[in-house]
Every structure is written in C-alpha cells, then in structure tokens.
mmCIF file with all atom_site columns, C-alpha atoms in Angstrom:
data_model
loop_
_atom_site.group_PDB
_atom_site.id
_atom_site.type_symbol
_atom_site.label_atom_id
_atom_site.label_alt_id
_atom_site.label_comp_id
_atom_site.label_asym_id
_atom_site.label_entity_id
_atom_site.label_seq_id
_atom_site.pdbx_PDB_ins_code
_atom_site.Cartn_x
_atom_site.Cartn_y
_atom_site.Cartn_z
_atom_site.occupancy
_atom_site.B_iso_or_equiv
_atom_site.pdbx_formal_charge
_atom_site.auth_seq_id
_atom_site.auth_comp_id
_atom_site.auth_asym_id
_atom_site.auth_atom_id
_atom_site.pdbx_PDB_model_num
ATOM 1  C CA . MET A 1 1  ? 34.966 40.588 -39.716 1.00 0.00 ? 1  MET A CA 1
ATOM 2  C CA . SER A 1 2  ? 31.513 41.311 -38.320 1.00 0.00 ? 2  SER A CA 1
ATOM 3  C CA . THR A 1 3  ? 28.224 40.280 -39.944 1.00 0.00 ? 3  THR A CA 1
ATOM 4  C CA . THR A 1 4  ? 24.891 41.941 -39.151 1.00 0.00 ? 4  THR A CA 1
ATOM 5  C CA . THR A 1 5  ? 21.530 40.802 -40.541 1.00 0.00 ? 5  THR A CA 1
ATOM 6  C CA . ILE A 1 6  ? 18.514 43.105 -40.455 1.00 0.00 ? 6  ILE A CA 1
ATOM 7  C CA . GLY A 1 7  ? 14.930 43.021 -41.688 1.00 0.00 ? 7  GLY A CA 1
ATOM 8  C CA . ILE A 1 8  ? 13.648 45.885 -43.861 1.00 0.00 ? 8  ILE A CA 1
ATOM 9  C CA . THR A 1 9  ? 10.056 46.700 -44.804 1.00 0.00 ? 9  THR A CA 1
ATOM 10 C CA . GLY A 1 10 ? 8.742  48.719 -47.727 1.00 0.00 ? 10 GLY A CA 1
ATOM 11 C CA . MET A 1 11 ? 11.072 47.479 -50.451 1.00 0.00 ? 11 MET A CA 1
ATOM 12 C CA . THR A 1 12 ? 9.444  46.428 -53.748 1.00 0.00 ? 12 THR A CA 1
ATOM 13 C CA . CYS A 1 13 ? 12.032 46.538 -56.551 1.00 0.00 ? 13 CYS A CA 1
ATOM 14 C CA . GLY A 1 14 ? 15.643 46.614 -57.681 1.00 0.00 ? 14 GLY A CA 1
ATOM 15 C CA . HIS A 1 15 ? 15.800 50.376 -57.166 1.00 0.00 ? 15 HIS A CA 1
ATOM 16 C CA . CYS A 1 16 ? 14.879 49.816 -53.515 1.00 0.00 ? 16 CYS A CA 1
ATOM 17 C CA . VAL A 1 17 ? 17.716 47.309 -53.175 1.00 0.00 ? 17 VAL A CA 1
ATOM 18 C CA . SER A 1 18 ? 20.190 49.740 -54.750 1.00 0.00 ? 18 SER A CA 1
ATOM 19 C CA . ALA A 1 19 ? 19.113 52.606 -52.487 1.00 0.00 ? 19 ALA A CA 1
ATOM 20 C CA . VAL A 1 20 ? 19.537 50.507 -49.341 1.00 0.00 ? 20 VAL A CA 1
ATOM 21 C CA . LYS A 1 21 ? 22.877 49.062 -50.492 1.00 0.00 ? 21 LYS A CA 1
ATOM 22 C CA . ASN A 1 22 ? 24.218 52.536 -51.304 1.00 0.00 ? 22 ASN A CA 1
ATOM 23 C CA . GLU A 1 23 ? 23.245 54.004 -47.922 1.00 0.00 ? 23 GLU A CA 1
ATOM 24 C CA . LEU A 1 24 ? 24.540 51.053 -45.889 1.00 0.00 ? 24 LEU A CA 1
ATOM 25 C CA . SER A 1 25 ? 27.788 50.920 -47.892 1.00 0.00 ? 25 SER A CA 1
ATOM 26 C CA . GLU A 1 26 ? 28.582 54.461 -46.755 1.00 0.00 ? 26 GLU A CA 1
ATOM 27 C CA . LEU A 1 27 ? 28.775 53.425 -43.097 1.00 0.00 ? 27 LEU A CA 1
ATOM 28 C CA . PRO A 1 28 ? 32.356 53.263 -41.762 1.00 0.00 ? 28 PRO A CA 1
ATOM 29 C CA . GLY A 1 29 ? 33.866 49.792 -42.014 1.00 0.00 ? 29 GLY A CA 1
ATOM 30 C CA . VAL A 1 30 ? 31.192 48.293 -44.291 1.00 0.00 ? 30 VAL A CA 1
ATOM 31 C CA . GLU A 1 31 ? 32.785 46.018 -46.880 1.00 0.00 ? 31 GLU A CA 1
ATOM 32 C CA . ASN A 1 32 ? 29.757 44.264 -48.413 1.00 0.00 ? 32 ASN A CA 1
ATOM 33 C CA . VAL A 1 33 ? 25.957 44.447 -48.371 1.00 0.00 ? 33 VAL A CA 1
ATOM 34 C CA . ASP A 1 34 ? 23.715 41.645 -49.664 1.00 0.00 ? 34 ASP A CA 1
ATOM 35 C CA . VAL A 1 35 ? 19.955 42.255 -49.873 1.00 0.00 ? 35 VAL A CA 1
ATOM 36 C CA . ASP A 1 36 ? 17.337 39.538 -50.304 1.00 0.00 ? 36 ASP A CA 1
ATOM 37 C CA . LEU A 1 37 ? 14.257 41.320 -51.696 1.00 0.00 ? 37 LEU A CA 1
ATOM 38 C CA . VAL A 1 38 ? 10.852 40.077 -50.567 1.00 0.00 ? 38 VAL A CA 1
ATOM 39 C CA . ASN A 1 39 ? 8.375  42.185 -52.535 1.00 0.00 ? 39 ASN A CA 1
ATOM 40 C CA . GLY A 1 40 ? 5.698  43.456 -50.161 1.00 0.00 ? 40 GLY A CA 1
ATOM 41 C CA . GLY A 1 41 ? 7.163  41.583 -47.189 1.00 0.00 ? 41 GLY A CA 1
ATOM 42 C CA . THR A 1 42 ? 10.196 41.811 -44.942 1.00 0.00 ? 42 THR A CA 1
ATOM 43 C CA . SER A 1 43 ? 13.401 41.829 -46.961 1.00 0.00 ? 43 SER A CA 1
ATOM 44 C CA . THR A 1 44 ? 16.715 41.002 -45.320 1.00 0.00 ? 44 THR A CA 1
ATOM 45 C CA . ALA A 1 45 ? 20.057 42.725 -45.581 1.00 0.00 ? 45 ALA A CA 1
ATOM 46 C CA . THR A 1 46 ? 23.307 41.083 -44.518 1.00 0.00 ? 46 THR A CA 1
ATOM 47 C CA . ILE A 1 47 ? 26.044 43.605 -43.827 1.00 0.00 ? 47 ILE A CA 1
ATOM 48 C CA . SER A 1 48 ? 29.701 42.564 -43.612 1.00 0.00 ? 48 SER A CA 1
ATOM 49 C CA . SER A 1 49 ? 31.985 45.053 -41.902 1.00 0.00 ? 49 SER A CA 1
ATOM 50 C CA . SER A 1 50 ? 35.470 45.239 -40.476 1.00 0.00 ? 50 SER A CA 1
ATOM 51 C CA . THR A 1 51 ? 34.058 46.426 -37.124 1.00 0.00 ? 51 THR A CA 1
ATOM 52 C CA . PRO A 1 52 ? 30.724 45.930 -35.328 1.00 0.00 ? 52 PRO A CA 1
ATOM 53 C CA . LEU A 1 53 ? 28.062 48.411 -36.470 1.00 0.00 ? 53 LEU A CA 1
ATOM 54 C CA . ASP A 1 54 ? 25.910 50.609 -34.260 1.00 0.00 ? 54 ASP A CA 1
ATOM 55 C CA . ALA A 1 55 ? 22.197 49.725 -34.605 1.00 0.00 ? 55 ALA A CA 1
ATOM 56 C CA . ALA A 1 56 ? 21.229 53.413 -34.625 1.00 0.00 ? 56 ALA A CA 1
ATOM 57 C CA . SER A 1 57 ? 23.567 54.069 -37.569 1.00 0.00 ? 57 SER A CA 1
ATOM 58 C CA . ILE A 1 58 ? 22.064 51.167 -39.504 1.00 0.00 ? 58 ILE A CA 1
ATOM 59 C CA . ASP A 1 59 ? 18.517 52.378 -38.761 1.00 0.00 ? 59 ASP A CA 1
ATOM 60 C CA . GLU A 1 60 ? 19.429 55.891 -39.874 1.00 0.00 ? 60 GLU A CA 1
ATOM 61 C CA . ALA A 1 61 ? 21.026 54.707 -43.139 1.00 0.00 ? 61 ALA A CA 1
ATOM 62 C CA . VAL A 1 62 ? 18.000 52.565 -44.018 1.00 0.00 ? 62 VAL A CA 1
ATOM 63 C CA . ALA A 1 63 ? 15.633 55.442 -43.130 1.00 0.00 ? 63 ALA A CA 1
ATOM 64 C CA . GLU A 1 64 ? 17.685 57.750 -45.373 1.00 0.00 ? 64 GLU A CA 1
ATOM 65 C CA . ALA A 1 65 ? 16.968 55.316 -48.224 1.00 0.00 ? 65 ALA A CA 1
ATOM 66 C CA . GLY A 1 66 ? 13.249 55.565 -47.374 1.00 0.00 ? 66 GLY A CA 1
ATOM 67 C CA . TYR A 1 67 ? 12.637 52.246 -45.581 1.00 0.00 ? 67 TYR A CA 1
ATOM 68 C CA . THR A 1 68 ? 12.237 50.875 -42.054 1.00 0.00 ? 68 THR A CA 1
ATOM 69 C CA . VAL A 1 69 ? 14.346 48.375 -40.116 1.00 0.00 ? 69 VAL A CA 1
ATOM 70 C CA . VAL A 1 70 ? 12.384 45.651 -38.297 1.00 0.00 ? 70 VAL A CA 1
ATOM 71 C CA . PRO A 1 71 ? 13.614 42.653 -36.318 1.00 0.00 ? 71 PRO A CA 1
ATOM 72 C CA . ALA A 1 72 ? 14.937 40.016 -38.736 1.00 0.00 ? 72 ALA A CA 1
ATOM 73 C CA . GLY A 1 73 ? 12.393 37.294 -39.345 1.00 0.00 ? 73 GLY A CA 1
ATOM 74 C CA . SER A 1 74 ? 9.355  39.569 -38.756 1.00 0.00 ? 74 SER A CA 1
#
C-alpha cells in the first residue's frame, strides 16, 4: 500500500471535493481518496493506492477537476 499526500488550491465546497475525489479515483491502483477541505486555502488530499503514483498523473487528474496541486503544507 502506498500513501501520497498533496496540497490543492482553489477548492471551496463539497462539489470541489467530489470532483477531485472522482478524478483521482480513476487513476490506476487508487483504492481510497480522503480530502480535507480548507475553504479559500490549501486543501489536502491523501491518496491510498496499491502502487506508487506518478506525480504528473496526479497533477493531471487534479487539473482535470479544475484545481491546482501545490506542495503539501503551502
């Protein structure tokens, strides 16, 4: 099991959380996605997967949902 935590900017509501979860869940090997929404700040997403995930794939999935990945803790 691999766990990846990322920061995401631009999220403001439950719909944002759902959009990000849906896109990240489609990546190969992803088993669970937990999002901690920080309205107007940097939210965090913790992704559990059966294999390590490629950072570019994560960035692309989050961008597809309409948001931006930033270093966690920013």
